[in-house]
mmCIF file of C-alpha atoms in Angstrom:
data_model
loop_
_atom_site.group_PDB
_atom_site.id
_atom_site.type_symbol
_atom_site.label_atom_id
_atom_site.label_comp_id
_atom_site.label_asym_id
_atom_site.label_seq_id
_atom_site.Cartn_x
_atom_site.Cartn_y
_atom_site.Cartn_z
ATOM 1 C CA MET K 19 6.003 8.914 -6.270
ATOM 2 C CA PHE K 20 5.941 8.780 -2.488
ATOM 3 C CA LEU K 21 6.822 12.468 -2.078
ATOM 4 C CA LEU K 22 4.406 13.492 -4.829
ATOM 5 C CA ASN K 23 1.573 11.639 -3.142
ATOM 6 C CA ARG K 24 2.485 12.826 0.334
ATOM 7 C CA TYR K 25 2.673 16.565 -0.335
ATOM 8 C CA ILE K 26 0.132 17.148 -3.108
ATOM 9 C CA THR K 27 -2.711 15.295 -1.393
ATOM 10 C CA PRO K 28 -2.948 17.753 1.570
ATOM 11 C CA ILE K 29 -3.121 20.628 -0.929
ATOM 12 C CA VAL K 30 -5.940 18.916 -2.815
ATOM 13 C CA LEU K 31 -7.803 18.243 0.431
ATOM 14 C CA ALA K 32 -7.364 21.865 1.536
ATOM 15 C CA ILE K 33 -8.797 23.230 -1.726
ATOM 16 C CA ASP K 34 -11.648 20.741 -1.601
ATOM 17 C CA LEU K 35 -12.486 21.677 1.987
ATOM 18 C CA TYR K 36 -12.558 25.327 0.930
ATOM 19 C CA ASP K 37 -14.872 24.396 -1.922
ATOM 20 C CA LYS K 38 -17.144 22.016 0.002
ATOM 21 C CA GLY K 39 -16.960 23.655 3.436
ATOM 22 C CA GLY K 40 -19.172 26.632 2.657
ATOM 23 C CA ILE K 41 -16.264 29.053 3.044
ATOM 24 C CA ALA K 42 -16.350 30.519 -0.457
ATOM 25 C CA THR K 43 -18.853 33.340 -0.978
ATOM 26 C CA TYR K 44 -18.934 32.627 -4.698
ATOM 27 C CA SER K 45 -17.347 30.203 -7.151
ATOM 28 C CA SER K 46 -17.751 30.484 -10.896
ATOM 29 C CA HIS K 47 -19.188 27.664 -12.955
ATOM 30 C CA THR K 48 -15.820 27.351 -14.681
ATOM 31 C CA PHE K 49 -14.069 26.782 -11.347
ATOM 32 C CA CYS K 50 -16.677 24.257 -10.210
ATOM 33 C CA ILE K 51 -16.522 22.161 -13.375
ATOM 34 C CA THR K 52 -12.708 22.375 -13.611
ATOM 35 C CA TRP K 53 -12.211 21.379 -9.998
ATOM 36 C CA TYR K 54 -14.833 18.638 -10.386
ATOM 37 C CA PHE K 55 -12.674 16.868 -12.978
ATOM 38 C CA ALA K 56 -9.239 17.830 -11.579
ATOM 39 C CA GLU K 57 -10.025 16.594 -8.078
ATOM 40 C CA ALA K 58 -11.404 13.291 -9.352
ATOM 41 C CA MET K 59 -8.326 12.719 -11.510
ATOM 42 C CA TRP K 60 -5.994 13.335 -8.583
ATOM 43 C CA TYR K 61 -7.933 10.888 -6.425
ATOM 44 C CA ILE K 62 -7.476 8.133 -8.986
ATOM 45 C CA VAL K 63 -3.773 9.007 -9.451
ATOM 46 C CA SER K 64 -3.171 9.136 -5.681
ATOM 47 C CA PHE K 65 -4.692 5.721 -5.063
ATOM 48 C CA GLY K 66 -2.840 4.394 -8.107
ATOM 49 C CA ILE K 67 0.494 5.562 -6.645
ATOM 50 C CA THR K 68 -0.397 3.991 -3.299
ATOM 51 C CA HIS K 69 -1.077 0.617 -4.899
ATOM 52 C CA VAL K 70 2.093 0.841 -7.011
ATOM 53 C CA LEU K 71 4.187 1.289 -3.852
ATOM 54 C CA VAL K 72 2.466 -1.622 -2.117
ATOM 55 C CA ALA K 73 2.893 -3.838 -5.191
ATOM 56 C CA MET K 74 6.603 -2.961 -5.339
ATOM 57 C CA ARG K 75 6.975 -4.084 -1.714
ATOM 58 C CA VAL K 76 5.358 -7.417 -2.523
ATOM 59 C CA MET K 77 7.622 -7.842 -5.560
ATOM 60 C CA ALA K 78 10.653 -7.178 -3.345
ATOM 61 C CA ILE K 79 9.474 -9.719 -0.768
ATOM 62 C CA TRP K 80 9.227 -12.345 -3.506
ATOM 63 C CA GLY K 81 12.612 -11.476 -5.031
ATOM 64 C CA ARG K 82 11.113 -10.023 -8.244
ATOM 65 C CA PRO K 83 10.647 -13.236 -10.250
ATOM 66 C CA ARG K 84 9.252 -12.567 -13.706
ATOM 67 C CA TRP K 85 5.892 -14.177 -13.039
ATOM 68 C CA ILE K 86 5.287 -12.008 -9.950
ATOM 69 C CA VAL K 87 6.275 -8.830 -11.813
ATOM 70 C CA PHE K 88 4.033 -9.765 -14.746
ATOM 71 C CA LEU K 89 1.125 -10.794 -12.503
ATOM 72 C CA LEU K 90 1.149 -7.689 -10.318
ATOM 73 C CA SER K 91 1.781 -5.331 -13.240
ATOM 74 C CA SER K 92 -1.168 -6.830 -15.124
ATOM 75 C CA LEU K 93 -3.433 -6.703 -12.078
ATOM 76 C CA TRP K 94 -2.473 -3.100 -11.341
ATOM 77 C CA LEU K 95 -3.140 -2.086 -14.945
ATOM 78 C CA ALA K 96 -6.521 -3.853 -14.900
ATOM 79 C CA TYR K 97 -7.405 -2.200 -11.581
ATOM 80 C CA PHE K 98 -6.381 1.279 -12.725
ATOM 81 C CA CYS K 99 -8.138 1.089 -16.103
ATOM 82 C CA SER K 100 -11.369 -0.317 -14.654
ATOM 83 C CA THR K 101 -11.469 2.239 -11.836
ATOM 84 C CA LEU K 102 -10.679 5.069 -14.248
ATOM 85 C CA GLY K 103 -13.423 3.861 -16.586
ATOM 86 C CA ILE K 104 -16.027 3.800 -13.813
ATOM 87 C CA LEU K 105 -14.954 7.226 -12.583
ATOM 88 C CA LEU K 106 -14.982 8.821 -16.043
ATOM 89 C CA ALA K 107 -18.416 7.369 -16.770
ATOM 90 C CA SER K 108 -19.667 8.857 -13.505
ATOM 91 C CA LEU K 109 -18.074 12.248 -14.172
ATOM 92 C CA ILE K 110 -19.414 12.542 -17.709
ATOM 93 C CA THR K 111 -22.967 11.425 -16.921
ATOM 94 C CA LYS K 112 -23.305 13.863 -13.999
ATOM 95 C CA ALA K 113 -21.221 16.795 -15.261
ATOM 96 C CA HIS K 114 -24.378 18.733 -16.183
ATOM 97 C CA THR K 115 -25.454 18.781 -12.506
ATOM 98 C CA VAL K 116 -22.376 20.710 -11.321
ATOM 99 C CA HIS K 117 -23.273 24.231 -10.200
ATOM 100 C CA PHE K 118 -22.572 26.696 -7.404
ATOM 101 C CA GLU K 119 -25.260 26.537 -4.725
ATOM 102 C CA PRO K 120 -25.527 30.065 -3.213
ATOM 103 C CA LEU K 121 -27.525 28.917 -0.181
ATOM 104 C CA LEU K 122 -24.917 26.357 0.892
ATOM 105 C CA ARG K 123 -22.036 28.231 -0.767
ATOM 106 C CA VAL K 124 -20.601 25.057 -2.285
ATOM 107 C CA CYS K 125 -20.124 23.578 -5.741
ATOM 108 C CA TYR K 126 -22.961 21.065 -5.743
ATOM 109 C CA LEU K 127 -23.467 18.004 -7.936
ATOM 110 C CA ASN K 128 -25.320 14.724 -8.079
ATOM 111 C CA ILE K 129 -23.440 11.445 -7.748
ATOM 112 C CA ALA K 130 -23.916 8.593 -10.204
ATOM 113 C CA PRO K 131 -25.674 5.602 -8.591
ATOM 114 C CA PHE K 132 -22.936 3.219 -9.777
ATOM 115 C CA LEU K 133 -19.992 5.246 -8.438
ATOM 116 C CA TRP K 134 -19.666 2.971 -5.388
ATOM 117 C CA SER K 135 -18.409 0.178 -7.671
ATOM 118 C CA CYS K 136 -15.117 2.036 -8.272
ATOM 119 C CA TRP K 137 -13.966 0.658 -4.893
ATOM 120 C CA ILE K 138 -14.240 -2.966 -6.008
ATOM 121 C CA PRO K 139 -11.119 -3.152 -8.288
ATOM 122 C CA PRO K 140 -8.683 -1.741 -5.677
ATOM 123 C CA LEU K 141 -10.173 -4.020 -3.040
ATOM 124 C CA LEU K 142 -9.596 -7.088 -5.233
ATOM 125 C CA LEU K 143 -6.014 -5.973 -5.920
ATOM 126 C CA GLU K 144 -5.376 -5.501 -2.197
ATOM 127 C CA ILE K 145 -6.661 -9.016 -1.491
ATOM 128 C CA VAL K 146 -4.167 -10.469 -3.994
ATOM 129 C CA LEU K 147 -1.284 -8.410 -2.567
ATOM 130 C CA PHE K 148 -2.165 -9.400 0.989
ATOM 131 C CA THR K 149 -2.420 -13.087 0.048
ATOM 132 C CA LEU K 150 1.029 -13.040 -1.578
ATOM 133 C CA SER K 151 2.467 -11.308 1.502
ATOM 134 C CA CYS K 152 0.903 -13.922 3.789
ATOM 135 C CA ILE K 153 2.464 -16.746 1.771
ATOM 136 C CA GLN K 154 5.932 -15.268 2.246
ATOM 137 C CA ALA K 155 5.214 -14.541 5.913
ATOM 138 C CA LEU K 156 4.452 -18.225 6.465
ATOM 139 C CA ARG K 157 7.668 -19.160 4.679
ATOM 140 C CA ALA K 158 9.668 -16.771 6.855
ATOM 141 C CA GLY K 159 8.252 -18.415 9.969
ATOM 142 C CA LYS K 160 10.260 -17.978 13.162
ATOM 143 C CA PHE K 161 12.745 -15.567 11.544
ATOM 144 C CA THR K 162 10.093 -12.838 11.185
ATOM 145 C CA PRO K 163 10.153 -11.467 14.782
ATOM 146 C CA ARG K 164 13.961 -11.692 14.998
ATOM 147 C CA THR K 165 14.647 -9.882 11.730
ATOM 148 C CA PRO K 166 13.386 -6.276 11.922
ATOM 149 C CA ILE K 167 13.038 -5.650 8.205
ATOM 150 C CA ILE K 168 10.959 -8.810 7.631
ATOM 151 C CA HIS K 169 8.846 -8.021 10.679
ATOM 152 C CA VAL K 170 8.174 -4.460 9.448
ATOM 153 C CA LEU K 171 7.330 -5.578 5.913
ATOM 154 C CA PHE K 172 4.770 -8.142 7.029
ATOM 155 C CA ARG K 173 3.340 -6.162 9.965
ATOM 156 C CA ASP K 174 2.811 -2.958 8.004
ATOM 157 C CA GLY K 175 1.484 -4.886 5.026
ATOM 158 C CA ALA K 176 -1.175 -6.491 7.226
ATOM 159 C CA LEU K 177 -2.119 -3.155 8.820
ATOM 160 C CA HIS K 178 -2.338 -1.511 5.408
ATOM 161 C CA PHE K 179 -4.672 -4.238 4.155
ATOM 162 C CA VAL K 180 -6.967 -3.924 7.180
ATOM 163 C CA VAL K 181 -7.174 -0.127 6.829
ATOM 164 C CA ILE K 182 -7.790 -0.192 3.061
ATOM 165 C CA LEU K 183 -10.386 -2.945 3.479
ATOM 166 C CA ALA K 184 -12.230 -0.909 6.117
ATOM 167 C CA CYS K 185 -12.051 2.282 4.020
ATOM 168 C CA SER K 186 -13.298 0.527 0.883
ATOM 169 C CA ILE K 187 -16.260 -1.058 2.651
ATOM 170 C CA PHE K 188 -17.019 2.235 4.422
ATOM 171 C CA ASN K 189 -17.031 4.105 1.101
ATOM 172 C CA MET K 190 -19.223 1.553 -0.647
ATOM 173 C CA ILE K 191 -21.788 1.594 2.163
ATOM 174 C CA THR K 192 -21.747 5.401 2.381
ATOM 175 C CA TRP K 193 -22.268 5.908 -1.352
ATOM 176 C CA LEU K 194 -24.952 3.221 -1.461
ATOM 177 C CA VAL K 195 -27.201 4.067 1.500
ATOM 178 C CA ALA K 196 -26.076 7.336 3.137
ATOM 179 C CA PRO K 197 -27.748 10.683 2.343
ATOM 180 C CA PRO K 198 -25.947 13.052 -0.092
ATOM 181 C CA THR K 199 -24.781 15.246 2.796
ATOM 182 C CA LEU K 200 -22.474 12.461 4.029
ATOM 183 C CA VAL K 201 -20.903 11.552 0.690
ATOM 184 C CA ALA K 202 -17.888 13.821 1.208
ATOM 185 C CA LEU K 203 -17.121 12.139 4.543
ATOM 186 C CA ALA K 204 -16.155 8.898 2.838
ATOM 187 C CA LYS K 205 -14.086 10.691 0.214
ATOM 188 C CA TYR K 206 -11.951 12.730 2.617
ATOM 189 C CA PHE K 207 -11.517 9.945 5.163
ATOM 190 C CA SER K 208 -10.396 7.305 2.673
ATOM 191 C CA LEU K 209 -7.892 9.522 0.852
ATOM 192 C CA ALA K 210 -6.369 10.786 4.096
ATOM 193 C CA MET K 211 -6.103 7.296 5.620
ATOM 194 C CA ALA K 212 -4.604 5.765 2.479
ATOM 195 C CA ASN K 213 -1.889 8.427 2.408
ATOM 196 C CA VAL K 214 -1.158 8.101 6.124
ATOM 197 C CA MET K 215 -0.775 4.339 5.772
ATOM 198 C CA ILE K 216 1.533 4.464 2.749
ATOM 199 C CA SER K 217 3.646 7.104 4.498
ATOM 200 C CA ARG K 218 3.993 4.834 7.529
ATOM 201 C CA LEU K 219 4.914 1.899 5.269
ATOM 202 C CA VAL K 220 7.816 3.820 3.743
ATOM 203 C CA LEU K 221 9.005 5.624 6.888
ATOM 204 C CA ASN K 222 8.866 2.520 9.109
ATOM 205 C CA LEU K 223 10.932 0.617 6.565
ATOM 206 C CA ARG K 224 13.570 3.346 6.592
ATOM 207 C CA SER K 225 13.634 3.545 10.383
ATOM 208 C CA CYS K 226 14.433 -0.150 10.752
ATOM 209 C CA GLN K 227 17.553 0.042 8.566
ATOM 210 C CA ALA K 228 19.797 0.791 11.555
ATOM 211 C CA GLU K 229 18.366 -2.180 13.438
ATOM 212 C CA SER K 230 18.908 -4.422 10.446
ATOM 213 C CA ARG K 231 22.671 -4.081 10.180
ATOM 214 C CA SER K 232 23.140 -7.435 11.863
ATOM 215 C CA HIS K 233 19.836 -8.856 10.553
ATOM 216 C CA HIS K 234 18.828 -8.645 6.939
ATOM 217 C CA PHE K 235 17.176 -10.773 4.326
ATOM 218 C CA VAL K 236 17.464 -11.367 0.601
ATOM 219 C CA ALA K 237 14.466 -12.646 -1.331
ATOM 220 C CA THR K 238 15.528 -15.138 -3.987
ATOM 221 C CA PRO K 239 14.001 -15.123 -7.485
ATOM 222 C CA GLY K 240 12.463 -18.508 -6.786
ATOM 223 C CA GLY K 241 10.309 -17.030 -4.033
ATOM 224 C CA GLY K 242 12.462 -18.141 -1.104
ATOM 225 C CA ILE K 243 13.900 -15.896 1.594
ATOM 226 C CA GLN K 244 17.566 -15.914 2.642
ATOM 227 C CA VAL K 245 18.086 -14.553 6.149
ATOM 228 C CA HIS K 246 21.476 -13.213 7.303
ATOM 229 C CA VAL K 247 22.115 -12.827 11.022
ATOM 230 C CA SER K 248 25.095 -11.926 13.187
ATOM 231 C CA VAL K 249 27.058 -14.974 14.331
ATOM 232 C CA ASP K 250 26.761 -13.783 17.926
ATOM 233 C CA GLU K 251 23.008 -14.257 17.743
ATOM 234 C CA VAL K 252 22.891 -17.695 16.142
ATOM 235 C CA GLU K 253 21.196 -20.240 18.372
ATOM 236 C CA LEU K 254 23.515 -23.211 18.812
ATOM 237 C CA GLY K 255 20.959 -25.520 20.375
ATOM 238 C CA GLY K 256 20.081 -28.491 18.190
ATOM 239 C CA ALA K 257 22.944 -27.878 15.759
ATOM 240 C CA THR K 258 25.970 -30.082 15.286
ATOM 241 C CA TRP K 259 29.006 -27.896 14.684
ATOM 242 C CA SER K 260 32.187 -28.960 12.923
ATOM 243 C CA SER K 261 35.310 -26.908 12.238
ATOM 244 C CA LYS K 262 36.978 -26.320 8.908
ATOM 245 C CA ASP K 263 39.918 -23.928 8.926
ATOM 246 C CA HIS K 264 39.072 -22.792 12.465
ATOM 247 C CA ASP K 265 40.060 -19.158 12.042
ATOM 248 C CA ARG K 266 37.896 -18.646 8.984
ATOM 249 C CA GLU K 267 34.791 -20.751 8.748
ATOM 250 C CA LEU K 268 32.349 -22.992 10.622
ATOM 251 C CA TYR K 269 29.581 -25.214 9.294
ATOM 252 C CA ALA K 270 26.501 -26.444 11.063
ATOM 253 C CA ASP K 271 24.101 -29.238 10.310
ATOM 254 C CA ILE K 272 20.626 -27.822 11.153
ATOM 255 C CA GLY K 273 18.464 -30.069 9.059
ATOM 256 C CA SER K 274 18.644 -28.139 5.777
ATOM 257 C CA GLY K 275 22.303 -27.077 6.188
ATOM 258 C CA ALA K 276 23.562 -23.555 6.823
ATOM 259 C CA GLY K 277 27.010 -22.002 6.500
ATOM 260 C CA VAL K 278 28.161 -19.623 9.235
ATOM 261 C CA SER K 279 31.150 -17.286 9.123
ATOM 262 C CA PRO K 280 32.600 -15.337 12.068
ATOM 263 C CA SER K 281 30.793 -12.200 10.861
ATOM 264 C CA GLN K 282 27.445 -13.510 9.718
ATOM 265 C CA SER K 283 25.378 -16.566 8.935
ATOM 266 C CA SER K 284 23.162 -17.287 5.975
ATOM 267 C CA ILE K 285 20.051 -19.402 6.328
ATOM 268 C CA GLN K 286 17.883 -20.064 3.316
ATOM 269 C CA PHE K 287 14.404 -21.561 3.332
#
């Protein structure tokens, strides 16, 4: 899904810029109406893929308990169906306005006055995803900056939410109050930014794998996070250490109890 979204979107944007940039000397009505529907369908699929990838990250952070999987799957389905319904209603009601404008040399059409509302469902889904990420970030606490993979998951998740929030509000305002000549600005900007952000989410997570060899976490099905760190980096201050089979294992009393081996420690909270 990531590769599909990453490499098809630039092609779609390139064709759309050719169509809407006044480059074409002539486009048939068949091309205009076909591209009108095809482009809109790809936009909805592209944003759907983006939200699937973000939802999968949140599921992983929570350890994939059944209630999280069911909740996010249901919310994604509701978001996708509602957005698709709004978009299809807009496409069908304004399909008769699609035509090639020889003066501007573009495929021109009118936009439905309610089209701006298609940005509300994804915005609501993003708020839920961000809230769930924040809950786990608070649970992770002081381990977040010292464990690269946790830090990347929460940092990039927050940046993604801010960017999508800004793009959604920008699109709603543009389609509500801006003149028709600026409508395409919101469309191109939001699709490009959403794809850049999801690419950074995936690539940053891969790049931190090497750093995480001595620091990694496992999300438990109950919603907790188990952090594993190298024994050389365990802070001994405040812990009472006792020896059991000195060459093999050590145990520390750190309030909640944590077992530490010579190769790694496991701390669950």
